Coordinates of C-alpha atoms in Angstrom, one line a residue:
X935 CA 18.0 -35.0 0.5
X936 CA 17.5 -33.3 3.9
X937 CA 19.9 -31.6 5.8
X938 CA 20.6 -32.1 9.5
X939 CA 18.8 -30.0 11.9
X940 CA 22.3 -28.1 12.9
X941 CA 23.1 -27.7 9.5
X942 CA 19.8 -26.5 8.0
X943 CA 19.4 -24.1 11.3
X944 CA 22.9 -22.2 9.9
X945 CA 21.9 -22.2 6.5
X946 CA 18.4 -19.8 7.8
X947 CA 20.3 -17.8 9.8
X948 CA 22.1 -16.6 6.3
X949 CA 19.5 -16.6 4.1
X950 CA 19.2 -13.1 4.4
X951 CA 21.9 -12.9 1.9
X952 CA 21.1 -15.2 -0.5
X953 CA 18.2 -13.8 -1.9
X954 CA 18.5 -9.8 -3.1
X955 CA 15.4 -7.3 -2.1
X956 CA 15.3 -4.1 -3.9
X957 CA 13.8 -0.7 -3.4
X958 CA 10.7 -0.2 -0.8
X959 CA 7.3 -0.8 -2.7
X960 CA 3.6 0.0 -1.8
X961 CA 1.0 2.1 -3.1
X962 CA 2.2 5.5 -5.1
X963 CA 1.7 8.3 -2.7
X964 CA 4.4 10.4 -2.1
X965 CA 8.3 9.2 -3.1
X966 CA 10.8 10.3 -1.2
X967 CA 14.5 9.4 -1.7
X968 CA 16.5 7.8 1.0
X969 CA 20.2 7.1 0.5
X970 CA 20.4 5.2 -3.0
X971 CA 16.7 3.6 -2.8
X972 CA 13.1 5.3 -3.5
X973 CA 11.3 5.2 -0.6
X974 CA 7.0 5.0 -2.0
X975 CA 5.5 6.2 1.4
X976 CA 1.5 5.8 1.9
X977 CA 0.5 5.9 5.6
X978 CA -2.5 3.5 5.2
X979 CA -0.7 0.7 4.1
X980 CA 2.4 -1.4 5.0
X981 CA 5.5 -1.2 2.8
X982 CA 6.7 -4.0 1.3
X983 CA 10.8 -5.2 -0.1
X984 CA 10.7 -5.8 -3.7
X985 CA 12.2 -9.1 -4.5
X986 CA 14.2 -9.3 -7.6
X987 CA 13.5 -11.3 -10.6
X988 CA 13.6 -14.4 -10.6
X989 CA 14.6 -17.3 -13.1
X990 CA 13.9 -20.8 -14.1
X991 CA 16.3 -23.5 -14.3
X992 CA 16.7 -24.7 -17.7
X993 CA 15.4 -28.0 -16.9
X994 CA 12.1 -26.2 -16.2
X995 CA 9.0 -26.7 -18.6
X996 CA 8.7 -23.7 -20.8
X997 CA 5.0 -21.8 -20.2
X998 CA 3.7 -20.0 -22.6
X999 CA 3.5 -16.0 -21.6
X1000 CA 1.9 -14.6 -23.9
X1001 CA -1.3 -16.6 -23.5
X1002 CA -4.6 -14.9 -22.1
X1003 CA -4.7 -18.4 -20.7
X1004 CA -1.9 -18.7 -18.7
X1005 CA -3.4 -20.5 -15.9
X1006 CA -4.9 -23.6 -18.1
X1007 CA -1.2 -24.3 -19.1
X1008 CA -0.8 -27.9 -17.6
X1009 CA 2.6 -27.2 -16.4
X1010 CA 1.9 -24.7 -13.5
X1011 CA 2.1 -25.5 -10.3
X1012 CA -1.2 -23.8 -8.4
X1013 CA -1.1 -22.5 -4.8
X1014 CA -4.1 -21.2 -3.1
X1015 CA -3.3 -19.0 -0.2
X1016 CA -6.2 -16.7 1.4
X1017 CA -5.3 -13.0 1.1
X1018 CA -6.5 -10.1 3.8
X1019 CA -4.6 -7.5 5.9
X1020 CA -4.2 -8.8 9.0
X1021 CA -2.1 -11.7 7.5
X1022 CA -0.7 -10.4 4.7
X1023 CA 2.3 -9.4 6.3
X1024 CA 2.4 -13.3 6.9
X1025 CA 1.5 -14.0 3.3
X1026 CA 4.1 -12.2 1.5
X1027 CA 6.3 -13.8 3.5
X1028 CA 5.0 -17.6 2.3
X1029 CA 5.5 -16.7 -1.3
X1030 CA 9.0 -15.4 -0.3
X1031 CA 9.6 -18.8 0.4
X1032 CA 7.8 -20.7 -1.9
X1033 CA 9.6 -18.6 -5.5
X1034 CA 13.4 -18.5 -2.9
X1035 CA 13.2 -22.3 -3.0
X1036 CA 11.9 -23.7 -6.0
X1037 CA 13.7 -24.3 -9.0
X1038 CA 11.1 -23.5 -11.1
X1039 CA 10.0 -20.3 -9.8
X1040 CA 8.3 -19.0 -13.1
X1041 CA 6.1 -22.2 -12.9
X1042 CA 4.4 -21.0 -10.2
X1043 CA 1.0 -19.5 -10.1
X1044 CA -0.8 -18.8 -6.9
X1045 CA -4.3 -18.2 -6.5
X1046 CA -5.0 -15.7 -3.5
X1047 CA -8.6 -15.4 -2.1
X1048 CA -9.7 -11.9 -1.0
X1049 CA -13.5 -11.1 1.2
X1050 CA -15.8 -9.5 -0.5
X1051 CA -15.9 -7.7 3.2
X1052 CA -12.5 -6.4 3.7
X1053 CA -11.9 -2.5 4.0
X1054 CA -8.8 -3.1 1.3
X1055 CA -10.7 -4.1 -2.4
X1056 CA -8.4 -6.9 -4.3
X1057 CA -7.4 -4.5 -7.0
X1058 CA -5.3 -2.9 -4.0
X1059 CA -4.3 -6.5 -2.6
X1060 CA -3.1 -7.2 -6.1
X1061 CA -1.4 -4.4 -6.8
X1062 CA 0.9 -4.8 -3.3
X1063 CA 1.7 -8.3 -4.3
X1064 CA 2.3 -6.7 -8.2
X1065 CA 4.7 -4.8 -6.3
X1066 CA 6.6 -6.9 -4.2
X1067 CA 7.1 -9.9 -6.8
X1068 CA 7.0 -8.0 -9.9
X1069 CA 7.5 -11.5 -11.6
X1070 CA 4.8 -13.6 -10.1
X1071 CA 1.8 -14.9 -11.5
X1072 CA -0.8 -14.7 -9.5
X1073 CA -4.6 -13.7 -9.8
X1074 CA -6.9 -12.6 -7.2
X1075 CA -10.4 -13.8 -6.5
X1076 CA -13.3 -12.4 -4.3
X1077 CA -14.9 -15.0 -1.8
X1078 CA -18.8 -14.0 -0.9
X1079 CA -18.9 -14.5 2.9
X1080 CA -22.3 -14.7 2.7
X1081 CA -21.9 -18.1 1.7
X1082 CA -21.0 -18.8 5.1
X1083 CA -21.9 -16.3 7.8
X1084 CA -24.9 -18.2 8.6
X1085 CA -23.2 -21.4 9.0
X1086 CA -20.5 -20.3 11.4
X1087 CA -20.7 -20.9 14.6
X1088 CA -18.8 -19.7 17.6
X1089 CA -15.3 -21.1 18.1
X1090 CA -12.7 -21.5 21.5
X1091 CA -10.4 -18.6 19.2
X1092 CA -12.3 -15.8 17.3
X1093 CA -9.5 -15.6 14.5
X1094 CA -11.3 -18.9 13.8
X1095 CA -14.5 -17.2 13.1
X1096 CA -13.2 -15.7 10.6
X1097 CA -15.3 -16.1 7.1
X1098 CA -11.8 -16.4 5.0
X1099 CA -11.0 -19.7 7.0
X1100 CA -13.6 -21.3 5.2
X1101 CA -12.9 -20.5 1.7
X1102 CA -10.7 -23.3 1.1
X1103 CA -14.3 -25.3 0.9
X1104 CA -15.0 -23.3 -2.2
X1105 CA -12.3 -23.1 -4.1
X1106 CA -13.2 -25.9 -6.9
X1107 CA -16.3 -23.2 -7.3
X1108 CA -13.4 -20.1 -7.1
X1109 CA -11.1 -21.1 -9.3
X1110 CA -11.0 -21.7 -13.5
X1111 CA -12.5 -25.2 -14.5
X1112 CA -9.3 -25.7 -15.7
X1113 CA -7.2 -26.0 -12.6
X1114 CA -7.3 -29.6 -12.0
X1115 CA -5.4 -29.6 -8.6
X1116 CA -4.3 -27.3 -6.3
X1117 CA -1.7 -26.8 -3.0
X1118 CA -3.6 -24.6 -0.1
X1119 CA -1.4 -23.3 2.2
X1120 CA -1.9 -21.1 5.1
X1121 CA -0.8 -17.7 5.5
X1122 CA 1.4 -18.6 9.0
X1123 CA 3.5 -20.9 6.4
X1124 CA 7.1 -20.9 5.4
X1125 CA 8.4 -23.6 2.9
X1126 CA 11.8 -24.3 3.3
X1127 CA 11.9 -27.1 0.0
X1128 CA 11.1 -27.3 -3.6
X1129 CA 7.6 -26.8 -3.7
X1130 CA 7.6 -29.6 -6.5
X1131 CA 8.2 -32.3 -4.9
X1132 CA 4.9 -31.5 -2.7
X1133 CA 3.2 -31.1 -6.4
X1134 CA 4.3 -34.3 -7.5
X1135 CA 2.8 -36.1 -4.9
X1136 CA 0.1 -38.9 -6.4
X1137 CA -3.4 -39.3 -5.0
X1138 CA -4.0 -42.6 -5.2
X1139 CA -7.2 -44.6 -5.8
X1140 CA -10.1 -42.1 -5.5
X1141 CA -8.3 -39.8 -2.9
X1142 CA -9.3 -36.4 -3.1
X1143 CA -6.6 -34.5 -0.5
X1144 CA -3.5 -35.2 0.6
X1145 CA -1.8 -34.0 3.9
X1146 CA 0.4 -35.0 7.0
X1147 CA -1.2 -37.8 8.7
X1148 CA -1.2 -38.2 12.7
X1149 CA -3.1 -41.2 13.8
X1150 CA -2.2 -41.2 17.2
X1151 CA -4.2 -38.3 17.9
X1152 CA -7.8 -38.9 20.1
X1153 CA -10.5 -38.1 18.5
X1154 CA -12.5 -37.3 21.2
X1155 CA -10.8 -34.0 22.2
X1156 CA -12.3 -32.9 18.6
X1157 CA -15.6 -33.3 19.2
X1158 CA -18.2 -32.9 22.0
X1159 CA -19.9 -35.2 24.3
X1160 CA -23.4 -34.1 22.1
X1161 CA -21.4 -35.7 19.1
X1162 CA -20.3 -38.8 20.6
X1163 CA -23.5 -39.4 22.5
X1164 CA -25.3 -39.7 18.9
X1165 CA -25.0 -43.2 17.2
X1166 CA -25.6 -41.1 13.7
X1167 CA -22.9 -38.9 13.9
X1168 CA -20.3 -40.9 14.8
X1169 CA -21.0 -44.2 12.6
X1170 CA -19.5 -41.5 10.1
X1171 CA -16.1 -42.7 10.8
X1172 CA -17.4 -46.7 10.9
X1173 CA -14.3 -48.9 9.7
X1174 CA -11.9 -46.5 8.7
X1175 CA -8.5 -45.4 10.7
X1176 CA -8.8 -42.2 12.2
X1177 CA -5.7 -40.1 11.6
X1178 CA -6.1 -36.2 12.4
X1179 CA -4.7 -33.9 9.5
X1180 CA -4.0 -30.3 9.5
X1181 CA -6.1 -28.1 6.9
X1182 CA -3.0 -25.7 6.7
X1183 CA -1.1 -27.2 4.2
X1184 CA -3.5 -29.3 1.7
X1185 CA -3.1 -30.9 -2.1
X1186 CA -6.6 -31.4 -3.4
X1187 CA -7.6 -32.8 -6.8
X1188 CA -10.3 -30.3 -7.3
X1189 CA -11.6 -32.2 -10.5
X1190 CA -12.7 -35.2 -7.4
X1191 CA -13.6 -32.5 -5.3
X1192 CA -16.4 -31.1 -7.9
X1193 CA -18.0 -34.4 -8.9
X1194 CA -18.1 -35.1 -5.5
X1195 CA -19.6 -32.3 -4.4
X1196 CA -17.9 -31.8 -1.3
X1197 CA -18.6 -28.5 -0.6
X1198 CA -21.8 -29.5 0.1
X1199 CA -21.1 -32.1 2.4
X1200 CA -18.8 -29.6 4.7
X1201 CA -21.7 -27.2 4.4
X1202 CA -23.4 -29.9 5.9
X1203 CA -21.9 -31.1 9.0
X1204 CA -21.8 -26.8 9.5
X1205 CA -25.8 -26.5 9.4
X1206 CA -26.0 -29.9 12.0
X1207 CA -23.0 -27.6 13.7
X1208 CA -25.3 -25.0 14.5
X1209 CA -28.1 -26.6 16.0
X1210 CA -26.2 -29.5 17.8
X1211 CA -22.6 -27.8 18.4
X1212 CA -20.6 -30.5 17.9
X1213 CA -17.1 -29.3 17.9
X1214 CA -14.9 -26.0 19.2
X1215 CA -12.7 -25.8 16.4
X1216 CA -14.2 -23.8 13.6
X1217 CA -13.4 -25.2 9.8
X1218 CA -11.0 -27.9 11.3
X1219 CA -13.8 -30.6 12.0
X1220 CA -16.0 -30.4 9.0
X1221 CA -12.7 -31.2 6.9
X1222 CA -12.0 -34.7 9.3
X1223 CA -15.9 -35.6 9.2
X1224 CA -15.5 -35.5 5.7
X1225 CA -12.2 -36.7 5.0
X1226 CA -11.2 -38.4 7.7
X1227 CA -9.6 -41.9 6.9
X1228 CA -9.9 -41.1 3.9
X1229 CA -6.8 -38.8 3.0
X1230 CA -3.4 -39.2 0.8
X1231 CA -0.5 -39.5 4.1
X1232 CA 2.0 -36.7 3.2
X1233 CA 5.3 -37.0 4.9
X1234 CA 5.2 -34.9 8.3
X1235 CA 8.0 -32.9 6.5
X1236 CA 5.7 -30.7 4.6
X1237 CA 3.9 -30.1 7.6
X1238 CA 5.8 -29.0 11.2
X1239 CA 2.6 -27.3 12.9
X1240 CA 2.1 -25.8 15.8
X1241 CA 4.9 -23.7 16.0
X1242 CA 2.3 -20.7 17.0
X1243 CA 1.3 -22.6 20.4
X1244 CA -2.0 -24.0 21.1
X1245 CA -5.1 -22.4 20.4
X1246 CA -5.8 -20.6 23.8
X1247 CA -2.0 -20.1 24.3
X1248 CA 1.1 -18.1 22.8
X1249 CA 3.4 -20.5 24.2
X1250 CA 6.7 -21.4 22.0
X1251 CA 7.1 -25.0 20.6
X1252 CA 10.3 -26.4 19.0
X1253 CA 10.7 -28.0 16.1
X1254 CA 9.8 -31.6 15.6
X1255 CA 12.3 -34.4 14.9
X1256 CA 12.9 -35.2 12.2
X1257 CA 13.2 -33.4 8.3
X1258 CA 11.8 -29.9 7.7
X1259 CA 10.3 -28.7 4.0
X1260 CA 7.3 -26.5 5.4
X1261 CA 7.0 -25.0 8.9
X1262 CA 3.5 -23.7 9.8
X1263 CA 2.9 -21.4 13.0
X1264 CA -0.4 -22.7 13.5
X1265 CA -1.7 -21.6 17.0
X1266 CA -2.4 -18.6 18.7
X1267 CA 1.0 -17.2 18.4
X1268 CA 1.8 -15.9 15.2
X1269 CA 5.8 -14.7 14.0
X1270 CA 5.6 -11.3 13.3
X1271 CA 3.4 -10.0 16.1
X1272 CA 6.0 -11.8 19.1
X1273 CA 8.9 -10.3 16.7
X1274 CA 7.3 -7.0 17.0
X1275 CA 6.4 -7.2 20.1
X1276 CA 10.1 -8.5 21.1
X1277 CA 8.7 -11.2 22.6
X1278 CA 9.8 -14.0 19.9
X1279 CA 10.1 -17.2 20.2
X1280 CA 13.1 -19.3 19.1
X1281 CA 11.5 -20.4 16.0
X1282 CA 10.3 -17.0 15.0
X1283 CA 13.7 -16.2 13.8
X1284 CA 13.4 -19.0 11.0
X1285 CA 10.2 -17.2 9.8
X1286 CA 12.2 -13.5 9.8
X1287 CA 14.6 -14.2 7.0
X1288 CA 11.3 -14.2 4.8
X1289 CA 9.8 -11.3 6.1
X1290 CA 9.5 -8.6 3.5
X1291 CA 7.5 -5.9 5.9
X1292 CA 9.4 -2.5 6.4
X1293 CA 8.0 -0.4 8.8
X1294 CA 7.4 3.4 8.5
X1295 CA 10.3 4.1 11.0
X1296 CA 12.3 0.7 11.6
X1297 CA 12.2 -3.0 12.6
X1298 CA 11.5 -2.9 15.9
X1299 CA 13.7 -6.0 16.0
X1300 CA 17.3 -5.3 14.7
X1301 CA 19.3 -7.3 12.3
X1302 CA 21.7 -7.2 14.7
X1303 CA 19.6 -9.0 17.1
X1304 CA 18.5 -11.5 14.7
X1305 CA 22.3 -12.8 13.8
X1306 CA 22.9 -12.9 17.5
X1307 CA 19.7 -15.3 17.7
X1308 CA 20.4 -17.5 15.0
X1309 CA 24.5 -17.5 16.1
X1310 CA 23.0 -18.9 19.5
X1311 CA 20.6 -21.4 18.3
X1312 CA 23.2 -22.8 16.1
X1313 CA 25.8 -23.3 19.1
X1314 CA 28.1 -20.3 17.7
X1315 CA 27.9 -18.5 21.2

């Protein structure tokens, strides 16, 4: 059951509350005690809440902890998410929302992807996430970007050039055999419903992903006039309904995925990228030459995108009508950086409540400010 916009707005603006941090964590440094916490202080890194335990409900499927295996146990729930610093402010808040929501939070393994590039190793990256959700399981894998640097091309955003976007290609190669299916959600995400009820959903026939389906959208915009001009490229979509779909928010039966071999077919449409340019909008457009028509129609719930703006633009959106279970700044604009900046937009204080980040000095936007903001938006003042 969803709640009325009104309704659901007020029930953000106190979530705060419901859902008890404890002390400051990060990397052992130097410890410092301030007022009945332990502060852990290391310059080079942010500092991170640590969220307290968390429990099953009892109607929850009992996994077995003690096994080296933990991740073949057929009742997780897997979530992919790609792991780096300049998002992993944005990260930790996701899985804030994700364990807050569910009822089976202990059922819950996430799979975060690190670059083989990055200045920060994933022993480091694991051991901030170890710190903040002492109770999660989670495991963190290396993606080679050399897998991809010579098949990206340039993009209308550079945050789109980056090599982790496309690691959602590989991860039926990155993850155990084992894992049959898996959510991928984007780092700008914040789900706001039991995460199993998107788990649940079936992919019918021989469906390989599932996601919010818009099928309205012109296809055109996606693609260049060198794509359209060439009778080969575009019988790709011959007879089926074209229906855009965002990549952020994704369930894909990797067991379909691997006998298909669709990583290879992505990698394809990047190498005819490169010496054609086809498309302006990095790893979106291999996904809807491959999948296009093709894809499992999610209810637009579990995705409300675009809440960052447009591409070229920080500009603020509202919410869509309708019911919310996952909002997804997708855009330029991204929550913490106009919260920081005090330059937020009126959705940005639905993402805050999640937000785990304490600075080395202070939130540059006040608690105060926040309740004022959500006390407005709900028609208090």
């Amino acid at each position: 059951m969803f709640l009325p916009r009104p309704i659901l707005l007020v029930v953000f603006s106190v979530c705060l509350f419901l859902f008890p941090a404890n002390a400051i964590r990060s990397f052992p440094n130097e410890i410092s005690d301030v007022g009945d916490e332990k502060q852990i202080k290391d310059e080079s890194f942010m500092q991170f809440l640590e969220v307290s335990e968390y429990k099953n409900d009892q109607i929850c499927p009992v996994i077995g902890r003690d096994s080296l295996k933990l991740v073949c146990d057929p009742s997780l729930i897997h979530i992919a998410m790609t792991l780096d610093l300049e998002y992993l402010r944005g990260s930790i808040a996701a899985v804030h929302s994700v364990v807050k929501h569910t009822s089976c939070p202990e059922n819950v393994f996430f799979h975060f992807i690190a670059s083989d590039s990055s200045t920060v190793n994933k022993d480091k990256l694991a051991r901030i996430v170890k710190s903040t959700f002492p109770s999660l399981s989670f495991q963190v894998y290396v993606f080679n970007q050399k897998l991809v640097q010579n098949l990206i091309s340039s993009s209308i955003r550079q945050a789109l050039e980056n090599p982790l976007n496309y690691a959602r290609s590989y991860l039926a190669d990155m993850l155990e055999p084992c894992v049959k299916r898996v959510i991928y959600l984007d780092s700008d995400t914040i789900v706001v419903d039991d995460i199993q009820k998107l788990w649940g959903i079936s992919l019918t026939g021989s469906k390989v992903i599932g996601a919010p389906e818009y099928c309205h959208a012109n296809f055109n915009g996606y693609f260049s006039s060198e794509f359209w001009s060439d009778p080969e490229f575009f019988r790709v979509f011959a007879g089926k309904r074209l229906c855009y779909f965002n990549t952020g928010v994704m369930v894909m039966d990797l067991m379909r995925w691997r006998e298909g071999d669709y990583t290879r077919k992505i990698e394809k449409w990047m190498e005819i990228q490169r010496e054609r340019r086809i498309y302006e909008l990095g790893s979106l457009p291999p996904f809807l030459l491959v999948f296009g028509g093709e894809v499992q129609a999610i209810e637009h719930s579990w995705n409300q995108h675009g809440l960052g703006g447009d591409n070229m633009v920080n500009n603020c959106r509202s919410l869509h009508p309708g019911p919310v279970s996952l909002m997804h700044w997708s855009g330029k604009g991204k929550p913490w950086t106009r919260l920081d900046a005090d330059l937020p937009c009126p959705v940005d204080y639905l993402w805050a409540p999640y937000d785990l980040y304490k600075p080395h000095n202070h939130h540059p936007y006040s608690q105060q400010s926040r309740n004022e903001e959500h006390r407005r938006m709900t028609g208090i003042l």
